[in-house]
Amino acid sequence: MFCYQCEQTAQTDQGAGCASQRGNCGKDEQTSDLQDLLIHAVKGIAQVATAGRSLGVSDPVADAFILKAMFSTLTNVNFNPARFTRMIADAAVLRENLKAAVVQAASARGVAAPVWAGPAAWVIPEEVGELLAQAECAAIRAGEDQVGADIIGLRALVLYGLKGVCAYAYHALMLGQSSQEVYAGIEQALDFLANEPADVQSLLDMALTVGTINLSVMALLDAGNTGSFGTPEPSQVRISPVAGKAILVSGHDMADLKVLLDQTAGQGINIYTHGEMLPAHSYPALKAYPHLVGNYGGAWQDQQKDFAEFPGAILMTSNCLIEPGPRYRQRIFTTGPVGWPGLRHLEDHAFAPVIQAAKALPGFAADAEEKTITIGFGRDAVLSVADTVIEAVKGGAIRHFFLVGGCDGADSGRNYYTDFVEQTPQDTVVLTLGCNKYRFNTLDLGSIGGIPRLLDMGQCNDSYSAIQVASALAKAFDCGVNDLPLSLVVSWFEQKAAAVLLTLLALGLKGIRLGPTLPAFITPTVLQTLVDAFDIKPIGTPEGDLAAILQTAAE
């Protein structure tokens, strides 16, 4: 086992990475190795799918499988080795069926059938022991002794970005949004990795291509959310409990939440969101349900405490899952790509067990003191007051905008983001998205001419919304996005954040401050390349970074 795909990776004698029998996220060695083997199998499907598309062959089942399989390997999603073993077996069947279709199409056109190599030619064992015996050849650092750490790190950057892209595309697919162009791009990138590229420039180019694909995927997901639930609008959300039976929904999947709301309507059960589900309260079609009563708890890393204290059932729809504690292990359920050994996993929106558990549990005995926060400042809400914002900037009332967002996490150093936001001057505005906002979303920063100084734009995928706002403002000011009085201060944790970062780089954004630590798979040489091309800056101190940003803006 070796894994360094997330920010919480261990520091070992092999460098920054989890290399023992258990990763810091909680996955064991067997699960980690099976995840690597599943990725290897998925690369094989992508090789065949890419060849097939050139012959007019495509397989929507294989396309969807790639999304879910890749999503399942993200940090804190699926820890169940049995599920990975089944997915690898499914991958073998899908690949061979697709091969047969490609061979048939080649024959019909009178051309030679492709000759398969690499993962596409891998003979996938059926027995788990035989599978695990081959884990080393599928490991993320396989071949490092031949090509060096820089190449391996760049391959990892492309792969981890692709994992994030697939996760967003899976969420979009669950809302009925798909794109053959996107799926072809994902498969071409995986095919590229399957051929073990060793050229720095081609790897950097592919990383930016992945970022461009992710922009299309985030547009799909945005269309799925707004098309299904309406346009987000500024909304007050209760963050203190109310009396009654209760279900807590965590993760990112709005489609799962909508189905659960339908299934619990009129049953006397209150539904609460948790973590990245908080933005649900800004969508008109979701907040119209009277039993969607509020948000409970904080960011994902606090869930063991939050879930233990929640007196109802819990449904985990996507990342980020931590090993369930004994106080709630019997009342937490998983769905979609999520899994943990021993937890009850629900398929096809069959949520009856969650509802039954909620009815059997005590729920909240009484209303707590009412506390609220304001969310829902998506692009439509912000751009609806664009004229006011523009005039405030031109008149000097607003000096600067800070986008402070991304992933939260448990390691030290993330108090930087709280301190940074607290110290922003009164004539500046803070935009935020992702679960990083839990560091400061209860702060009262006041307002400027009726515009709140703290604007919550939504989930991490709502980076798309922030990009649209920045583009619109740049057009209004007749300048480039990099010339706006806007600075990005980003926290990363896992692979969705890697995908968003690649999107920002693909769009040419520069000067991003990134923390709390830089990815372990980015070597000093590669980092210098990114610094030279995009002026990426590791975070320093809140005081120093604020002073530097405002000084540069004033020049």
Tab-separated table of C-alpha atoms in Angstrom, residues 12 34 36 86 106 182 189 197 203 215 221 242 256 266 269 352 358 514 552:
chain	number	residue	atom	x	y	z
A	12	THR	CA	6.669	8.268	6.593
A	34	LEU	CA	-8.019	-3.023	-4.599
A	36	ASP	CA	-5.421	0.780	-7.367
A	86	ARG	CA	-17.186	-6.957	-7.289
A	106	ALA	CA	-13.777	-3.098	-37.218
A	182	VAL	CA	-17.275	14.704	-21.647
A	189	ALA	CA	-7.338	10.953	-20.563
A	197	PRO	CA	3.367	8.872	-20.595
A	203	LEU	CA	1.474	15.544	-18.878
A	215	LEU	CA	-15.500	23.063	-16.480
A	221	LEU	CA	-24.018	19.634	-12.755
A	242	VAL	CA	-36.270	21.475	16.412
A	256	ASP	CA	-30.815	11.478	-3.020
A	266	GLY	CA	-46.235	13.578	5.916
A	269	ILE	CA	-39.854	13.124	10.370
A	352	ALA	CA	-37.342	2.568	3.869
A	358	ALA	CA	-35.730	7.341	12.347
A	514	LEU	CA	-3.035	27.226	-1.898
A	552	THR	CA	-0.189	44.304	-5.024
